[in-house]
Tab-separated table of C-alpha atoms in Angstrom:
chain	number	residue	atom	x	y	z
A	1	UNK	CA	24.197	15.184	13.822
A	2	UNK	CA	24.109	18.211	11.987
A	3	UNK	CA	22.776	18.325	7.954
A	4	UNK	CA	22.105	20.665	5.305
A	5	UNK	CA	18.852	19.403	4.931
A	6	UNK	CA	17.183	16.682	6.767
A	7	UNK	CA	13.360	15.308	4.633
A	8	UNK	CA	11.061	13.636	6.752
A	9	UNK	CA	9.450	11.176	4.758
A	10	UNK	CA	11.337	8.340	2.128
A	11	UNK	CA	8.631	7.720	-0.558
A	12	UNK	CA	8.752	9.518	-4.173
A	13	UNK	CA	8.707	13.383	-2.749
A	14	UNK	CA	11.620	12.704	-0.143
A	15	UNK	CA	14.048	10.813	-2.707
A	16	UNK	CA	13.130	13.575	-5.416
A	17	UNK	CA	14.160	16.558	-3.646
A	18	UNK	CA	17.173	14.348	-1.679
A	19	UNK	CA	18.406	13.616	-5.365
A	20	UNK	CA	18.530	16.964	-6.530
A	21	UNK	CA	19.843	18.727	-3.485
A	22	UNK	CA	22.397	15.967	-2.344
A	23	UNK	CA	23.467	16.487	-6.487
A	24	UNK	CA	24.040	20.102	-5.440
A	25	UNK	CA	26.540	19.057	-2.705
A	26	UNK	CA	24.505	19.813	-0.147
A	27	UNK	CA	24.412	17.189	3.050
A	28	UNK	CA	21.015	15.889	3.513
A	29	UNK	CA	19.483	12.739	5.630
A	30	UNK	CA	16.161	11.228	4.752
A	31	UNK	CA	14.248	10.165	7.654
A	32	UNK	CA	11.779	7.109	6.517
A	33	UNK	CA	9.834	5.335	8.904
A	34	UNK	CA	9.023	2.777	6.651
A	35	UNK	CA	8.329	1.666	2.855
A	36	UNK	CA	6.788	4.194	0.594
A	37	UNK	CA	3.113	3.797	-1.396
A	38	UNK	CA	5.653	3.413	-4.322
A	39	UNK	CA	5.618	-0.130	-3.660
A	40	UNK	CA	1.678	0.094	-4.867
A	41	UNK	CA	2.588	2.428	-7.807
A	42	UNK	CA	1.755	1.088	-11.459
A	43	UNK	CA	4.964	2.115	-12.982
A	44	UNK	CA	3.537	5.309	-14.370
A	45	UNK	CA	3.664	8.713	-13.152
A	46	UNK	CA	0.337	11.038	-13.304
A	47	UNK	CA	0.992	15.273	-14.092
A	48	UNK	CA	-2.840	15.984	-14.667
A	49	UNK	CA	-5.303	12.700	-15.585
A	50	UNK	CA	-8.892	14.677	-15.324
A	51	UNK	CA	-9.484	17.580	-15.217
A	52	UNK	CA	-12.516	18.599	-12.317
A	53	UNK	CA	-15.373	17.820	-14.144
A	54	UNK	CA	-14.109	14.289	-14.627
A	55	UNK	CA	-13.100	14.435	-18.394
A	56	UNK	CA	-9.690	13.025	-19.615
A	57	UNK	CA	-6.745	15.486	-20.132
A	58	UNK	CA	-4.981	15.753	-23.135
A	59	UNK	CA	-2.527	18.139	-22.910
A	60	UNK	CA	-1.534	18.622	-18.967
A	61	UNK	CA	0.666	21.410	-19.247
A	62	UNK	CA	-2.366	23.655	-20.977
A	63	UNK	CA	-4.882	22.386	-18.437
A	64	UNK	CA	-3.167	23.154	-15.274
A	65	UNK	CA	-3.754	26.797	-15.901
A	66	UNK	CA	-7.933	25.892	-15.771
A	67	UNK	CA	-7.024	24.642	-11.701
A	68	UNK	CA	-8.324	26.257	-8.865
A	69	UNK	CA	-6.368	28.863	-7.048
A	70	UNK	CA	-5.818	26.487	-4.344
A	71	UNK	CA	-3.990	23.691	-6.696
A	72	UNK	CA	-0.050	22.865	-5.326
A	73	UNK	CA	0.854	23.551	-9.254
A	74	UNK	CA	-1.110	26.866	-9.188
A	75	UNK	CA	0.546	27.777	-5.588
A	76	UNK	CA	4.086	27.313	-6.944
A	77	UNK	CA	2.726	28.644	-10.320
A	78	UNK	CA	2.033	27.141	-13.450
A	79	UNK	CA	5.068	28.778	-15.564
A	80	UNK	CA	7.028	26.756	-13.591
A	81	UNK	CA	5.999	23.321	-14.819
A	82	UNK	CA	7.223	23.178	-17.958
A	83	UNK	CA	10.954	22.820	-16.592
A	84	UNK	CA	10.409	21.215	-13.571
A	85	UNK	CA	8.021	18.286	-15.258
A	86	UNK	CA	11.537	18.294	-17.688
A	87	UNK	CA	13.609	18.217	-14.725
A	88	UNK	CA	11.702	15.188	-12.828
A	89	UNK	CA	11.924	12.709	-16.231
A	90	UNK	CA	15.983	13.489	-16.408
A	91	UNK	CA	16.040	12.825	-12.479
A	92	UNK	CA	14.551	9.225	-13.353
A	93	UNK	CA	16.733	9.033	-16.589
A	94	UNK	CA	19.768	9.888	-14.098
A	95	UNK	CA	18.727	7.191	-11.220
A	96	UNK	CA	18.245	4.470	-14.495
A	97	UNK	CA	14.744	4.603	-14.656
A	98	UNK	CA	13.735	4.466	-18.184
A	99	UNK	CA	10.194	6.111	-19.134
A	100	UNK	CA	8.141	7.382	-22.093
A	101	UNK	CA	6.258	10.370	-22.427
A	102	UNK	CA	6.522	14.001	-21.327
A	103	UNK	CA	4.320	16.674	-20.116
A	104	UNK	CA	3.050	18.204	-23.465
A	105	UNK	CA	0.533	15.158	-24.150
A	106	UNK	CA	-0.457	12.140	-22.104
A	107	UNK	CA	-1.120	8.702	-23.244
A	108	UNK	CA	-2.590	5.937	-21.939
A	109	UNK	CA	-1.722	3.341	-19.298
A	110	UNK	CA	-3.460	0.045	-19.172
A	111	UNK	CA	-4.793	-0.924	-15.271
A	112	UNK	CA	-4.028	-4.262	-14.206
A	113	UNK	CA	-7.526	-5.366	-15.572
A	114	UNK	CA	-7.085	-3.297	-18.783
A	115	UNK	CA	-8.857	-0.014	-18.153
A	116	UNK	CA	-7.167	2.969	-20.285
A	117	UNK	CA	-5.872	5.665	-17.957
A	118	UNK	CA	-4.540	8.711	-18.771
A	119	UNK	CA	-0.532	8.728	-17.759
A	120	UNK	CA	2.244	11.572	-17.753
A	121	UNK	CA	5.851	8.968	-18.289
A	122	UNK	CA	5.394	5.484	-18.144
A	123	UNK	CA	8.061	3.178	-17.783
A	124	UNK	CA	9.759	1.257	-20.978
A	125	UNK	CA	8.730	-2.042	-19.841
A	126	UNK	CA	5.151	-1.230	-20.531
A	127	UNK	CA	2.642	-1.343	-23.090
A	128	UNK	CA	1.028	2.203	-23.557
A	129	UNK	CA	-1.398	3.482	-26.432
A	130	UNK	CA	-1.711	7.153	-27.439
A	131	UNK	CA	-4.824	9.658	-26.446
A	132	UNK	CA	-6.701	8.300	-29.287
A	133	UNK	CA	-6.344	4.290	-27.996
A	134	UNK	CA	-4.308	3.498	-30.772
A	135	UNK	CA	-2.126	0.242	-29.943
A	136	UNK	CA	1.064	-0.732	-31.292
A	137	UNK	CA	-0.512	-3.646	-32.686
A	138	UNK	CA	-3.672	-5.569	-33.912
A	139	UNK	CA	-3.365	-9.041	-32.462
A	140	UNK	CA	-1.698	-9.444	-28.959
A	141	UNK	CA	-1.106	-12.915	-26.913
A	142	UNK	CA	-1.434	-12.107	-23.620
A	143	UNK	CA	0.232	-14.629	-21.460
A	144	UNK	CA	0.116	-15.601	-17.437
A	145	UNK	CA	2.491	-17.408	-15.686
A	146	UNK	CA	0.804	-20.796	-14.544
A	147	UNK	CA	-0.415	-20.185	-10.762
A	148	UNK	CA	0.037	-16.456	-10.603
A	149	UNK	CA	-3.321	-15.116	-9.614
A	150	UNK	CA	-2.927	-11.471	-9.545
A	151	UNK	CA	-2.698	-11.015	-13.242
A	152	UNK	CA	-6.584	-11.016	-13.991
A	153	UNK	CA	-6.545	-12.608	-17.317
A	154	UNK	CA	-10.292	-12.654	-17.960
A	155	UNK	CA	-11.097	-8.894	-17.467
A	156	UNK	CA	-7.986	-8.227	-19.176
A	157	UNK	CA	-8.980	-9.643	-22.498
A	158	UNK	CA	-12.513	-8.392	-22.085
A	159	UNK	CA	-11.274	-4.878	-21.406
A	160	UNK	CA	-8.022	-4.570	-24.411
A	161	UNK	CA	-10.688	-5.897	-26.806
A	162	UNK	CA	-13.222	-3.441	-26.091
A	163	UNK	CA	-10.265	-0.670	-26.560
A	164	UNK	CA	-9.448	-2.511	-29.886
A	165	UNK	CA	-6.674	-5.141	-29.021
A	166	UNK	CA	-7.829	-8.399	-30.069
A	167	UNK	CA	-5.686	-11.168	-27.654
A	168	UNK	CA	-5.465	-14.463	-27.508
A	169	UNK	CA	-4.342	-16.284	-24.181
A	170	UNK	CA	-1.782	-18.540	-23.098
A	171	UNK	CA	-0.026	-19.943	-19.845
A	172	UNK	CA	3.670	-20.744	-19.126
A	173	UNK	CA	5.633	-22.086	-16.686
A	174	UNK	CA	9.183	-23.169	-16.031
A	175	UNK	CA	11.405	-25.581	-13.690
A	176	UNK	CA	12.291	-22.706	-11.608
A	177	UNK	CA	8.821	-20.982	-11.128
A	178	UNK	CA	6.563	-24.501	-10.172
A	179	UNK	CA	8.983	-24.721	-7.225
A	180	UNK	CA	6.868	-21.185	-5.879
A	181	UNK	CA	3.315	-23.173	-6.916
A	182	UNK	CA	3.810	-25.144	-3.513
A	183	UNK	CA	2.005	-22.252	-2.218
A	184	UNK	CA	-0.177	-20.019	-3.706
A	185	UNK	CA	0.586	-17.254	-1.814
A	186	UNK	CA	4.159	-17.519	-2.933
A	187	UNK	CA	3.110	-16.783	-6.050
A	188	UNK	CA	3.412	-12.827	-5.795
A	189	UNK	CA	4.877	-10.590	-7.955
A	190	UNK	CA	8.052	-10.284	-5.746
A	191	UNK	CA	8.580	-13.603	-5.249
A	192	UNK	CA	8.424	-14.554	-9.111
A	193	UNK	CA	10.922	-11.382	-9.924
A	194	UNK	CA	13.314	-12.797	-7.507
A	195	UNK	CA	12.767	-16.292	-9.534
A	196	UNK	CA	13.269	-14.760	-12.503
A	197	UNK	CA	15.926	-12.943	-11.900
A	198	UNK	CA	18.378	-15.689	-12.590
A	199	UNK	CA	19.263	-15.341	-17.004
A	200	UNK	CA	18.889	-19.657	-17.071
A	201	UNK	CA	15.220	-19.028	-15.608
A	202	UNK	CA	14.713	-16.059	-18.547
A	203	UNK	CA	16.208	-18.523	-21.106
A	204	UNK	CA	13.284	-21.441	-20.097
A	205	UNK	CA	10.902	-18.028	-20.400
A	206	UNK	CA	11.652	-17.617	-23.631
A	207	UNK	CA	11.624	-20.782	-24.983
A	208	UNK	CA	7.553	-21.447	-23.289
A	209	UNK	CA	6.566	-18.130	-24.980
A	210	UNK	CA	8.106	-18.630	-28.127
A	211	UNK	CA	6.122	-22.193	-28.190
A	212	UNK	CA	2.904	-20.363	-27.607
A	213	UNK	CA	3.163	-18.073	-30.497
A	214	UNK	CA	0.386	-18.045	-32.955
A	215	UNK	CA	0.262	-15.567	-35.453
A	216	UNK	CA	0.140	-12.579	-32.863
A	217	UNK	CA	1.599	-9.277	-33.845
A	218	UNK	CA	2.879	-8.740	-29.974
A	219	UNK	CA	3.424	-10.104	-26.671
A	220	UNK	CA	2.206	-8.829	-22.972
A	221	UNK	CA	3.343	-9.914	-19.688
A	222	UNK	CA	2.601	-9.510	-16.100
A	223	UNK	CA	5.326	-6.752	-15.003
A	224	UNK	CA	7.319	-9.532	-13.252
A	225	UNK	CA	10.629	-8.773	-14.261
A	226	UNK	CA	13.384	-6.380	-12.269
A	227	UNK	CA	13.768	-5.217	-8.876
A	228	UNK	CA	16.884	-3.733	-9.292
A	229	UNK	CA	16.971	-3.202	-12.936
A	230	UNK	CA	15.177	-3.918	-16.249
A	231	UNK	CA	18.432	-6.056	-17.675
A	232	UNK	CA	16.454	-9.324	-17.272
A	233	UNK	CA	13.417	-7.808	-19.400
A	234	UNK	CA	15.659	-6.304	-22.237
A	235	UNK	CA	17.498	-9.823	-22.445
A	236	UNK	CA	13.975	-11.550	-22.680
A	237	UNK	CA	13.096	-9.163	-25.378
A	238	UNK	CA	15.915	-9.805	-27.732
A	239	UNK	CA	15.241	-13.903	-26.803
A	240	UNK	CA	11.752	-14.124	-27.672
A	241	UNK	CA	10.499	-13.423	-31.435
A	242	UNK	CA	7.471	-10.835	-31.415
A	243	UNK	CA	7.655	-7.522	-29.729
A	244	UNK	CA	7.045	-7.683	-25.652
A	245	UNK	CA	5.534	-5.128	-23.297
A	246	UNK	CA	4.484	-5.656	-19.970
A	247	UNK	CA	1.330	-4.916	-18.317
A	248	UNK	CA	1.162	-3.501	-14.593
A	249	UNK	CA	-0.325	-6.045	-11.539
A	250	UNK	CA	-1.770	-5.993	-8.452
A	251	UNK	CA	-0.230	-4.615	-5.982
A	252	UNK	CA	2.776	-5.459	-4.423
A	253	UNK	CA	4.237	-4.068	-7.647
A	254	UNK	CA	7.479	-4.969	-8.606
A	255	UNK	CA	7.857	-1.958	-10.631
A	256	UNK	CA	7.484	0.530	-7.965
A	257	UNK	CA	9.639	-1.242	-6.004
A	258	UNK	CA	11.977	-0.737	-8.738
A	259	UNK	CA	11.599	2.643	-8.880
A	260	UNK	CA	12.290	3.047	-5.336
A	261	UNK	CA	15.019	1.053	-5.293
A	262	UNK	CA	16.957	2.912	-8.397
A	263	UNK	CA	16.117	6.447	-6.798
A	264	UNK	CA	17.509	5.421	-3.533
A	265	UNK	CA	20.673	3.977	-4.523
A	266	UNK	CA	20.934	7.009	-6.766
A	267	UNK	CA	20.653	9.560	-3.680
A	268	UNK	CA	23.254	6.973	-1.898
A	269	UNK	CA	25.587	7.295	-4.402
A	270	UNK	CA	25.389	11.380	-4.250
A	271	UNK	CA	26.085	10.768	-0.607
A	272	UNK	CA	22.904	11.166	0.992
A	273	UNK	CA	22.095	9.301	4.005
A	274	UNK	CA	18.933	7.160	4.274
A	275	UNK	CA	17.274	6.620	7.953
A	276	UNK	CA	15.254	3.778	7.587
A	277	UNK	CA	12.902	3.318	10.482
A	278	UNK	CA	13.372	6.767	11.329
A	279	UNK	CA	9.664	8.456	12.641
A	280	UNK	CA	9.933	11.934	13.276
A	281	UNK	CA	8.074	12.313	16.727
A	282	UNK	CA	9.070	16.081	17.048
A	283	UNK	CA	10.346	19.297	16.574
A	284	UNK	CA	12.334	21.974	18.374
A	285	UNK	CA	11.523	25.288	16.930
A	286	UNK	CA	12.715	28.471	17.751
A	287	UNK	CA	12.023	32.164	16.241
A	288	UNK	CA	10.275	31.027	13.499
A	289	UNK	CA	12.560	28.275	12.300
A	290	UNK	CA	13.342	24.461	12.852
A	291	UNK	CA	16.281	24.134	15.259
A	292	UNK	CA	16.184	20.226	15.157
A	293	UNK	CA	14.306	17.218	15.236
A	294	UNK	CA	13.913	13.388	17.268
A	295	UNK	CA	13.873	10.378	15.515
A	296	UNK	CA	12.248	7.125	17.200
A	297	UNK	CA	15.607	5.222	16.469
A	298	UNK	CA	17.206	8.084	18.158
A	299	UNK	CA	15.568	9.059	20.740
A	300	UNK	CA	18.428	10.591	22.781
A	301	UNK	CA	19.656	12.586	20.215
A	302	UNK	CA	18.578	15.654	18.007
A	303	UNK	CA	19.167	16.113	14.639
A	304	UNK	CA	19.592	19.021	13.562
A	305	UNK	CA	19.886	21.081	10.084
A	306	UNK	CA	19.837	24.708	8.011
A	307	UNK	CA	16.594	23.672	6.525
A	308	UNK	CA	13.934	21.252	6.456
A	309	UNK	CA	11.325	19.349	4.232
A	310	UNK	CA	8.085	17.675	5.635
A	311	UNK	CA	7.292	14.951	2.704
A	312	UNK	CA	5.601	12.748	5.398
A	313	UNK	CA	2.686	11.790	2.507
A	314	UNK	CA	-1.246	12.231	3.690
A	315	UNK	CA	-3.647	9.587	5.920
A	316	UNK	CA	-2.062	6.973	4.114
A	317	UNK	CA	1.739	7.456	5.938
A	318	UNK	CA	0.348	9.298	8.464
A	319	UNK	CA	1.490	12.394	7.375
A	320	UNK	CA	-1.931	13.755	8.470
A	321	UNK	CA	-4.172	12.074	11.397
A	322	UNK	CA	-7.520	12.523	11.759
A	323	UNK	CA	-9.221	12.863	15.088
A	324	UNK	CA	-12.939	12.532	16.356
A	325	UNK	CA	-13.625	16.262	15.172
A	326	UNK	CA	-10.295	17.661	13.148
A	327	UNK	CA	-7.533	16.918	11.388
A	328	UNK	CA	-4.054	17.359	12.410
A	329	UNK	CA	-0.408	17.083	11.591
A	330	UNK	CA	1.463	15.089	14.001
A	331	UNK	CA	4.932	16.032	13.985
A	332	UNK	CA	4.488	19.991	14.665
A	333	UNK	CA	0.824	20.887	14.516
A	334	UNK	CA	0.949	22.819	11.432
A	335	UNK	CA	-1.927	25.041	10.035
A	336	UNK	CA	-4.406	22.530	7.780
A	337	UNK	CA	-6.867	23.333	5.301
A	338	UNK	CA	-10.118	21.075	6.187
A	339	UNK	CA	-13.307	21.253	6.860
A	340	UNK	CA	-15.196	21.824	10.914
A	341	UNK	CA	-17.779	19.623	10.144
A	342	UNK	CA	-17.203	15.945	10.257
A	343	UNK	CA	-20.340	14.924	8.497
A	344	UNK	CA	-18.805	17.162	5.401
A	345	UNK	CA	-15.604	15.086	5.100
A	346	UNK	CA	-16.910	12.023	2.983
A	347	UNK	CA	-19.905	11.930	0.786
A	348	UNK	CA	-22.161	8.647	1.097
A	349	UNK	CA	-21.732	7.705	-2.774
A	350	UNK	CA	-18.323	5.297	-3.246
A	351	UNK	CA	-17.913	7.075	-6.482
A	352	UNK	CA	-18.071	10.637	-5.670
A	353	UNK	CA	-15.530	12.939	-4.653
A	354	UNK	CA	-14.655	12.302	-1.330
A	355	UNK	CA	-13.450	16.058	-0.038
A	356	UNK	CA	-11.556	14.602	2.923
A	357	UNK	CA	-8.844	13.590	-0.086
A	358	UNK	CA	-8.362	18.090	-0.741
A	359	UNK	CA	-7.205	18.425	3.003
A	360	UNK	CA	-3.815	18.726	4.184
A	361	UNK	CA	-1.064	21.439	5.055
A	362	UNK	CA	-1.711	24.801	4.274
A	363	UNK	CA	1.331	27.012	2.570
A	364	UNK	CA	2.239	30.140	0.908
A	365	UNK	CA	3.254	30.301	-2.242
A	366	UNK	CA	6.778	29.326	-1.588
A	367	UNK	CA	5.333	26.051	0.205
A	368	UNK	CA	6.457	27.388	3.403
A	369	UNK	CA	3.863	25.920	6.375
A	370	UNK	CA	2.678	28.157	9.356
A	371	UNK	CA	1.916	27.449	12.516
A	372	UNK	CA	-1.112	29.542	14.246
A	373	UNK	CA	-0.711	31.736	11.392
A	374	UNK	CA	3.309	32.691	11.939
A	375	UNK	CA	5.151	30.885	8.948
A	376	UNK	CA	8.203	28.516	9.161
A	377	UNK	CA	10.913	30.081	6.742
A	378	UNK	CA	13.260	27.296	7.068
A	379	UNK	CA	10.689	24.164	6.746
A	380	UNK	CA	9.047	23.547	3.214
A	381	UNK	CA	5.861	20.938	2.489
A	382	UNK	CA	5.666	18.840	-0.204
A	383	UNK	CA	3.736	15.572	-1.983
A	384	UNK	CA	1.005	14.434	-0.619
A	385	UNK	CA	0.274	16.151	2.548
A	386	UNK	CA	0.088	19.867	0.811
A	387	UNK	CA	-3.750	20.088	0.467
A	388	UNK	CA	-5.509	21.633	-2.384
A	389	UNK	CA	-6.169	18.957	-4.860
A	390	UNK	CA	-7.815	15.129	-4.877
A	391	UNK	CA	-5.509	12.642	-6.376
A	392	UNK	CA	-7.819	10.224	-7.024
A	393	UNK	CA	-10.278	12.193	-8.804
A	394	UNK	CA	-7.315	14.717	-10.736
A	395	UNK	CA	-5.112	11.680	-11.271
A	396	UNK	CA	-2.176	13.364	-10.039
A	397	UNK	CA	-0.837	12.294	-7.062
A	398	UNK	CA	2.972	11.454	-8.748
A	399	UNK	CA	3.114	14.587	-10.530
A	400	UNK	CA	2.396	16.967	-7.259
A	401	UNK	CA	5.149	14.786	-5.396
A	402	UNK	CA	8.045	15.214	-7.818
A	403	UNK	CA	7.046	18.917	-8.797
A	404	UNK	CA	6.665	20.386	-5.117
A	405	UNK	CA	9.577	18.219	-4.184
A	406	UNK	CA	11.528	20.034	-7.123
A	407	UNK	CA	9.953	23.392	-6.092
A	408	UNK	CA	10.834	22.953	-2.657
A	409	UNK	CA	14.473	21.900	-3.400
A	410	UNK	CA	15.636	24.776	-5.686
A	411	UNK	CA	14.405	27.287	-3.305
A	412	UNK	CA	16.272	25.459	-0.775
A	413	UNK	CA	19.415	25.774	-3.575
A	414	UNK	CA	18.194	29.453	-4.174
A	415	UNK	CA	18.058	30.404	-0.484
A	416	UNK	CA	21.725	29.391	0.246
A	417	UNK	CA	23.132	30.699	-2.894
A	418	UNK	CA	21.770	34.527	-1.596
A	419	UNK	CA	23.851	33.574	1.917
């Protein structure tokens, strides 16, 4: 089978650049062996949390300049982010994602047990407070859905009312949701979306919450509501009588599955094909360029394409492996940036920076990978496996996946337009 572009890897880089180039008219495949990390996303998307010395980031655009040399946004360079942060919010907008925020100023997310944390977009269904912890009201209730276990209700109160949200607590059930309270560990996230789902089961929502209403200026939920789309939400909002926003859970997250689920059927519907189950075990390459790959599902045959993107994520998917004494990527061997000594990849303190979390493929500027030095002109990295930056400690693991995976695709764009 022969593509325009085949992307190894499914999660949030490989459906971003798949979306834009497949909206170019270009033929592209996505080869995922399994389901992204976006099914442990909060629902909120991350440009530049901290900056290195641990403080929070205000305005992410201005601080990206302060990054070090070796930074994916200071590779592609930084006057680029302005219209490529703008581009990644209208891709969501386009797939029916619905978000607030932009890239000027952050605001802040609340953690499934209430922490603040600095966040780039955020989507609709979610309360968010600005940079100074202002809420959008004084008095919350904060209900929990009778059974439902990873909603922690206890630091959640502790931790909105030290951030200035007083909350009272309630519980609700309905007919539909005890029949999951057979077993507790049907009581997931997933599970209760799928319940709720259903506008009768929204209606008996509506009517429990309403009851519980005392006075409070607001209303937050467990993000329970939508896999495929946030009708079911919107419809409980106009039902019940104080303004509702939903806070993020444990993981699995129904939101992230959401988002995954809108981007995909979005790059469908541009006529992109989706390999699911599709590992990339290797690579023919030839002169400097990527002739064709093998899938596991295909073992007998080779796919093959004009260019190629390697969004294959870091340890995580497996994008990179780590041996006894070195790290490695597995599909083609590419050039990493690391470090010899083994003792030197973690530090002994849980809380420190662990330095392991900076490794992964080494590029040049146009996020083209090398091999022994001798660069790939037709194969571009993106996401998570570029190394250069700690996602954890930077908070901005989302933002590097969408912006390399828009850098990478409109060079891709660029590069055919000049043939």
């Amino acid at each position: 089978m022969k593509f325009s572009t085949i992307i190894i890897g499914g999660g949030l880089t490989g459906l971003t650049a798949g979306i834009t180039l497949a909206a170019k008219g270009q033929r592209v495949a996505i080869l995922a062996t399994g389901q992204s990390r976006l099914h442990f996303t909060s629902g909120s998307l991350e440009l530049l949390g901290y900056n290195p010395d641990g403080s929070v980031v205000q305005a992410p655009l201005d601080e990206c300049e302060n990054l070090p040399q070796s930074h994916p946004y200071k590779v592609i360079g930084t006057q680029r982010l302005p219209q490529l942060a703008a581009e990644a919010r209208e891709l969501l907008a386009s797939s029916g994602i619905r978000v607030n925020g932009d890239a000027a100023t952050n605001h802040y997310r609340i953690s499934p047990i209430g922490i603040p944390k600095p966040a780039w977009l955020t989507l609709d269904d979610y309360i968010t407070a600005d940079i100074s912890l202002k809420f959008p009201f004084r008095k919350a209730l904060l209900v929990n859905i009778a059974g439902y276990i990873d909603f922690p209700v206890s630091f959640l109160k502790h931790n909105l009312e030290k951030a200035g949200a007083a909350c009272n607590v309630a519980e609700v059930s309905t007919p539909a949701l005890e029949t999951l309270r057979t077993s507790q560990t049907e009581m997931r996230a997933t599970n209760i979306a799928r319940i709720l789902a259903d506008q009768k089961a929204i209606d008996q929502l509506s009517v429990e919450i309403n009851r519980a209403i005392s006075g409070e200026d607001a209303i937050l939920l467990p993000a329970v509501f939508g896999i495929a789309d946030d009708k079911n939400l919107q419809y409980l909002r106009r039902m019940v009588t104080r303004p509702l926003y939903c806070i993020s859970t444990l993981p699995p997250a129904v939101t992230g599955v959401r988002i995954q689920t809108r981007l995909r059927k979005r790059f469908l519907s541009l006529g992109g094909t989706f390999m699911l189950g599709s590992t990339v075990r290797n690579a023919a390459i030839s002169h400097g360029r990527i002739t064709s790959v093998t899938a596991s599902n295909l073992p007998d045959q080779r796919l093959s394409a004009d260019n190629f993107i390697l969004a294959t994520g870091s340890f995580m998917g497996n994008g990179l492996v780590a041996t006894q004494d070195t790290i490695v990527e597995p599909i083609m061997n590419l050039d990493v940036d690391s470090l010899p000594d083994r003792g030197e990849w973690t530090s002994l303190r849980l809380n420190d920076r662990q330095p392991y979390m900076e490794f992964g493929v080494r590029t040049d500027s146009e996020l083209h990978p090398a091999i022994s030095g001798d660069t790939l002109q037709n194969l571009w990295a993106a996401g998570a496996v570029l190394s250069g930056h700690n996602p954890i400690s930077l908070a901005d693991s989302t933002g590097v996946d969408m912006i390399t995976a828009l850098a990478a695709a409109h060079d891709i764009i660029k590069s055919k337009d000049h043939h």
